[in-house]
Amino acid sequence: MKTVKMIATASQVPKKVVSNDDLAAMMDTSDDWIKSRTGISNRHIAVNETTSSLAAGVLKQLIQDSGIHPEQISYVIVATMSPDRLAPSTAATISAAMGLTNAFAFDVNVACSGFVYALQLAQGVVNSLSAGYGVVIGSEVLSKLVDWQDRSTAVLFGDGAAGVLLETTQEANRILATDLRTYGEQAESLTAGSYETSKVWQQPQTGSPYFQMDGKAVYSFATRQVPASIRRAFDQIEQTPDDSDYFLMHQANQRIMNKAAQILGQPNERFLSNVSELGNTSSASIPLLLDQFIRQGVIQRGQLLTLSGFGAGLSVGTIIYHF
């Protein structure tokens, strides 16, 4: 069966860095308060950058690093919950900017689980269509969805983009197992971008663009459902989490990652982390981890990687990937 092989990774983050001390000057918080509850010290915040420009930078770097001609790319999937606009899609915008004349392109919004879902969609694409090369990118400018006076959410989020160039191959399977689940009954625990249709003709819309989160509910969901999803995925291949070289979990909160590691009986060191410097970048967080630790030589060919995202929906998704 055809499968997708990651042959290049790339990432982009905004130039501006906002520290915990910067936030403490704006609201009732402190560096110690934020670190002790989240593990976050800094985050990158867009000033002139947009979701599309960050994604386009990732796509440009993937093309340059791999030597693939833009016309060889068959599809582009962008995972984002913070597009520049509802239409056209971010994927269409960056495909045009980079001259991808032979690619079909679309966005997918599964919030912080988005990259995992998009990667599985890419697997479905190559199984049903003739596609040589494809791109999956997670790109977010979450800062435009943040109420900068709400310390319960403002301290969490950052902006950035990262992605992978995929080659269709007949090699031994790369995606070994997938577990995707959505728990819509808990959807109100984490929302953003709420706009209500006016009940009176020609009256302005109501609603709030900002994040609204029940932190305790999300923490409980993540610490229960991420380990359960990972176990279900390993059950599919009759292996256990002990067989994974590294876990690349959505970077929402260091305490959540540590708890998931504890439940799975794994050392924290196997749960790769960069949340301290990037914060929660939603669909960009897992590919940002991939790119960073591949470039550092930590992730190497032949390793078994566990990619697991969770977030709004509430959703969870895990892919076991033979790198």
Coordinates of C-alpha atoms in Angstrom, one line a residue:
M1 CA 0.0 0.0 0.0
K2 CA 1.2 3.5 -0.8
T3 CA 2.2 5.6 2.2
V4 CA 3.6 9.1 3.0
K5 CA 7.3 9.6 3.9
M6 CA 8.5 12.8 5.4
I7 CA 11.4 14.0 3.4
A8 CA 11.8 17.6 4.7
T9 CA 10.6 19.8 7.5
A10 CA 10.6 23.6 8.0
S11 CA 9.3 26.2 10.4
Q12 CA 8.7 29.9 10.8
V13 CA 8.1 32.0 13.9
P14 CA 7.5 35.8 14.2
K15 CA 10.4 37.9 15.2
K16 CA 8.8 39.5 18.2
V17 CA 9.3 37.6 21.5
V18 CA 7.0 38.4 24.4
S19 CA 8.3 37.2 27.8
N20 CA 6.4 36.5 31.0
D21 CA 7.7 39.7 32.4
D22 CA 6.3 41.6 29.5
L23 CA 2.9 40.1 30.3
A24 CA 3.3 40.9 34.0
A25 CA 3.6 44.6 33.0
M26 CA 0.2 44.4 31.3
M27 CA -1.9 42.3 33.7
D28 CA -2.0 40.8 37.2
T29 CA 0.5 37.9 36.8
S30 CA 4.2 37.1 37.2
D31 CA 6.9 35.0 35.7
D32 CA 6.8 32.5 38.6
W33 CA 3.0 32.2 38.4
I34 CA 3.0 31.5 34.6
K35 CA 6.0 29.1 34.8
S36 CA 4.7 27.1 37.7
R37 CA 1.3 26.5 36.0
T38 CA 2.3 26.1 32.4
G39 CA 6.0 25.8 31.9
I40 CA 6.0 28.7 29.5
S41 CA 8.6 31.5 29.6
N42 CA 8.3 33.1 26.2
R43 CA 6.1 33.1 23.1
H44 CA 6.5 34.6 19.6
I45 CA 3.8 37.1 18.7
A46 CA 3.0 38.3 15.1
V47 CA 3.3 42.0 14.4
N48 CA 3.5 42.1 10.6
E49 CA 3.3 38.4 10.0
T50 CA 0.0 36.6 9.1
T51 CA -1.1 33.0 9.1
S52 CA -0.6 32.9 5.3
S53 CA 2.8 34.6 5.3
L54 CA 4.1 32.3 8.0
A55 CA 2.7 29.2 6.1
A56 CA 4.2 30.6 2.8
G57 CA 7.6 30.9 4.5
V58 CA 7.4 27.3 5.5
L59 CA 6.4 26.2 2.0
K60 CA 9.2 28.2 0.4
Q61 CA 11.8 26.6 2.8
L62 CA 10.5 23.1 2.1
I63 CA 10.9 23.7 -1.6
Q64 CA 14.3 25.2 -1.3
D65 CA 15.7 22.6 1.1
S66 CA 14.3 19.6 -0.8
G67 CA 15.1 20.8 -4.4
I68 CA 11.6 19.8 -5.5
H69 CA 10.1 21.9 -8.2
P70 CA 6.8 23.6 -7.3
E71 CA 5.0 21.9 -10.2
Q72 CA 5.8 18.5 -8.7
I73 CA 3.7 19.2 -5.6
S74 CA 0.2 17.6 -5.9
Y75 CA -1.5 18.8 -2.8
V76 CA -1.3 21.3 0.1
I77 CA -3.1 20.8 3.3
V78 CA -3.0 23.6 5.9
A79 CA -4.2 23.0 9.5
T80 CA -5.3 26.2 11.1
M81 CA -7.9 27.7 13.5
S82 CA -6.7 31.2 12.8
P83 CA -6.8 31.8 9.0
D84 CA -6.4 35.3 7.6
R85 CA -9.9 35.1 6.2
L86 CA -12.6 32.4 5.7
A87 CA -12.1 32.3 1.9
P88 CA -10.0 31.6 0.0
S89 CA -8.2 29.0 2.1
T90 CA -4.8 29.6 3.5
A91 CA -3.6 26.6 1.5
A92 CA -4.9 28.2 -1.7
T93 CA -3.3 31.5 -0.9
I94 CA 0.2 30.1 -0.3
S95 CA -0.1 27.7 -3.3
A96 CA -0.6 30.7 -5.6
A97 CA 2.2 32.6 -3.9
M98 CA 4.7 29.8 -4.5
G99 CA 3.5 28.9 -8.1
L100 CA 2.1 25.5 -7.3
T101 CA 0.2 25.2 -10.6
N102 CA -0.5 21.4 -10.3
A103 CA -1.7 21.2 -6.7
F104 CA -5.1 21.1 -5.1
A105 CA -5.2 22.9 -1.7
F106 CA -7.5 23.1 1.3
D107 CA -7.5 23.9 5.0
V108 CA -8.6 21.8 7.9
N109 CA -9.7 23.1 11.3
V110 CA -9.3 20.7 14.2
A111 CA -7.6 23.3 16.4
C112 CA -4.7 21.8 18.3
S113 CA -5.3 18.3 16.9
G114 CA -5.1 19.8 13.4
F115 CA -1.7 18.6 12.2
V116 CA -2.3 15.0 13.2
Y117 CA -5.7 15.0 11.4
A118 CA -4.1 16.7 8.3
L119 CA -1.3 14.1 8.2
Q120 CA -3.9 11.3 8.2
L121 CA -5.8 13.1 5.4
A122 CA -2.6 13.1 3.4
Q123 CA -2.4 9.4 3.8
G124 CA -5.9 9.1 2.5
V125 CA -5.1 11.3 -0.5
V126 CA -2.2 9.2 -1.6
N127 CA -4.3 6.0 -1.3
S128 CA -7.0 7.3 -3.5
L129 CA -5.3 9.7 -5.9
S130 CA -2.1 9.8 -8.0
A131 CA 0.0 12.2 -5.9
G132 CA 3.8 12.2 -5.9
Y133 CA 4.6 15.0 -3.4
G134 CA 2.5 16.9 -0.9
V135 CA 2.7 19.4 1.9
V136 CA 1.1 19.4 5.3
I137 CA 1.5 22.6 7.3
G138 CA 0.2 23.8 10.7
S139 CA 0.1 27.6 10.8
E140 CA -1.4 29.9 13.5
V141 CA -1.6 33.5 14.5
L142 CA -3.5 32.9 17.8
S143 CA -2.6 36.3 19.2
K144 CA -5.5 37.8 17.3
L145 CA -7.8 35.5 19.3
V146 CA -6.4 36.4 22.7
D147 CA -8.0 38.9 25.2
W148 CA -4.8 40.4 26.5
Q149 CA -6.5 41.3 29.8
D150 CA -7.5 37.7 30.5
R151 CA -4.5 36.1 32.3
S152 CA -6.1 32.7 32.2
T153 CA -5.7 32.5 28.4
A154 CA -3.3 35.3 27.4
V155 CA -0.3 33.7 29.0
L156 CA -0.7 30.5 27.0
F157 CA -0.7 31.2 23.3
G158 CA 1.9 32.0 20.7
D159 CA 2.2 32.3 16.9
G160 CA 4.1 30.2 14.4
A161 CA 4.1 27.7 11.6
A162 CA 5.8 24.5 10.6
G163 CA 5.3 21.7 8.2
V164 CA 6.5 18.7 6.3
L165 CA 7.1 17.8 2.6
L166 CA 5.7 14.3 2.0
E167 CA 6.7 11.8 -0.7
T168 CA 4.4 9.0 -1.8
T169 CA 6.3 5.7 -1.4
Q170 CA 5.8 2.0 -1.6
E171 CA 8.3 1.5 1.2
A172 CA 7.4 -0.2 4.5
N173 CA 4.5 1.6 6.1
R174 CA 5.3 5.0 7.6
I175 CA 2.0 5.7 9.3
L176 CA 1.6 2.5 11.3
A177 CA -1.5 3.3 13.3
T178 CA -4.0 6.2 13.8
D179 CA -6.5 7.0 16.4
L180 CA -8.8 10.0 15.9
R181 CA -11.8 10.9 18.1
T182 CA -14.0 13.9 18.8
Y183 CA -16.0 14.4 22.0
G184 CA -18.5 17.1 20.9
E185 CA -20.4 17.0 24.1
Q186 CA -17.5 18.8 25.7
A187 CA -17.1 21.4 22.9
E188 CA -18.0 24.4 25.1
S189 CA -14.9 23.7 27.3
L190 CA -12.7 25.5 24.7
T191 CA -14.0 28.0 22.1
A192 CA -12.8 30.9 20.1
G193 CA -14.1 33.1 17.3
S194 CA -17.8 33.1 18.4
Y195 CA -20.0 35.2 16.1
E196 CA -23.8 35.0 16.3
T197 CA -26.2 35.9 13.5
S198 CA -28.3 38.9 14.3
K199 CA -31.9 38.2 15.1
V200 CA -32.8 41.6 13.8
W201 CA -32.2 42.4 10.1
Q202 CA -29.3 44.8 9.4
Q203 CA -28.2 44.8 13.1
P204 CA -24.5 44.1 13.8
Q205 CA -23.4 40.6 14.7
T206 CA -22.7 39.8 18.3
G207 CA -20.2 37.5 19.9
S208 CA -16.6 37.5 20.9
P209 CA -13.5 36.5 18.9
Y210 CA -11.5 35.6 22.0
F211 CA -10.6 32.3 23.6
Q212 CA -13.0 31.1 26.3
M213 CA -11.7 28.1 28.2
D214 CA -12.6 25.9 31.2
G215 CA -9.0 25.2 32.2
K216 CA -9.8 22.4 34.6
A217 CA -12.0 20.6 32.1
V218 CA -9.4 20.8 29.4
Y219 CA -6.7 19.6 31.7
S220 CA -8.8 16.6 32.8
F221 CA -9.7 15.8 29.2
A222 CA -6.1 15.9 28.0
T223 CA -4.6 13.9 30.8
R224 CA -7.3 11.2 30.3
Q225 CA -7.8 11.1 26.6
V226 CA -4.2 11.5 25.3
P227 CA -2.9 8.5 27.1
A228 CA -6.0 6.5 26.1
S229 CA -5.6 7.5 22.5
I230 CA -1.9 6.6 22.5
R231 CA -2.7 3.2 24.0
R232 CA -5.4 2.5 21.4
A233 CA -3.0 3.3 18.6
F234 CA -0.4 1.0 19.9
D235 CA -3.0 -1.8 20.4
Q236 CA -3.6 -1.7 16.7
I237 CA 0.0 -2.8 16.0
E238 CA 0.2 -5.1 19.0
Q239 CA 2.9 -3.0 20.6
T240 CA 3.0 -0.7 23.7
P241 CA 4.1 2.9 24.3
D242 CA 7.4 1.4 25.6
D243 CA 8.3 0.8 21.9
S244 CA 8.1 4.6 21.0
D245 CA 11.4 6.4 20.8
Y246 CA 9.9 9.8 21.3
F247 CA 6.4 11.3 22.0
L248 CA 5.6 14.5 20.2
M249 CA 2.6 15.8 22.1
H250 CA 0.7 19.0 21.5
Q251 CA 2.6 21.7 23.4
A252 CA -0.2 23.2 25.5
N253 CA 1.2 22.9 29.0
Q254 CA 4.2 21.2 30.5
R255 CA 2.2 19.9 33.4
I256 CA -0.2 18.1 31.0
M257 CA 2.8 16.5 29.2
N258 CA 4.4 15.4 32.5
K259 CA 1.1 13.9 33.7
A260 CA 0.6 12.0 30.4
A261 CA 4.1 10.6 30.6
Q262 CA 3.5 9.5 34.2
I263 CA 0.2 7.7 33.2
L264 CA 1.9 6.0 30.4
G265 CA 4.9 5.0 32.6
Q266 CA 7.4 6.9 30.4
P267 CA 10.2 9.2 31.5
N268 CA 9.6 12.9 30.8
E269 CA 12.7 13.0 28.6
R270 CA 10.9 11.0 25.9
F271 CA 8.2 13.6 25.7
L272 CA 10.0 16.3 23.6
S273 CA 9.2 19.8 24.6
N274 CA 9.7 23.4 23.4
V275 CA 6.6 24.9 25.2
S276 CA 8.9 27.0 27.3
E277 CA 10.0 29.2 24.4
L278 CA 7.0 29.0 22.1
G279 CA 3.9 28.5 24.2
N280 CA 0.8 26.9 22.8
T281 CA 0.8 27.3 19.0
S282 CA -2.1 25.0 18.3
S283 CA -1.8 23.1 15.0
A284 CA 1.7 24.3 14.6
S285 CA 3.1 22.9 17.8
I286 CA 3.8 19.3 16.7
P287 CA 5.5 20.2 13.4
L288 CA 7.5 22.9 15.2
L289 CA 8.7 20.1 17.5
L290 CA 9.5 17.8 14.6
D291 CA 11.5 20.5 12.7
Q292 CA 13.5 21.6 15.8
F293 CA 14.5 18.1 17.0
I294 CA 15.2 16.8 13.5
R295 CA 17.6 19.7 13.0
Q296 CA 19.2 19.1 16.4
G297 CA 19.8 15.4 15.4
V298 CA 17.6 14.1 18.2
I299 CA 15.0 12.6 15.9
Q300 CA 16.7 10.3 13.4
R301 CA 15.7 7.9 10.6
G302 CA 14.4 4.5 11.8
Q303 CA 12.9 5.8 15.0
L304 CA 9.3 5.2 16.1
L305 CA 7.5 8.5 16.8
T306 CA 4.2 9.0 18.6
L307 CA 2.4 12.2 17.5
S308 CA -0.5 13.1 19.6
G309 CA -2.7 16.3 19.6
F310 CA -5.6 17.4 21.6
G311 CA -7.8 20.5 21.8
A312 CA -11.0 22.2 20.8
G313 CA -13.8 19.9 19.7
L314 CA -12.9 18.5 22.1
S315 CA -10.7 16.4 19.9
V316 CA -7.8 14.0 20.3
G317 CA -5.6 12.4 17.6
T318 CA -2.6 10.1 17.6
I319 CA -0.4 8.8 14.8
I320 CA 2.4 6.3 15.3
Y321 CA 5.0 7.1 12.6
H322 CA 8.0 5.2 11.5
F323 CA 10.5 7.9 10.7

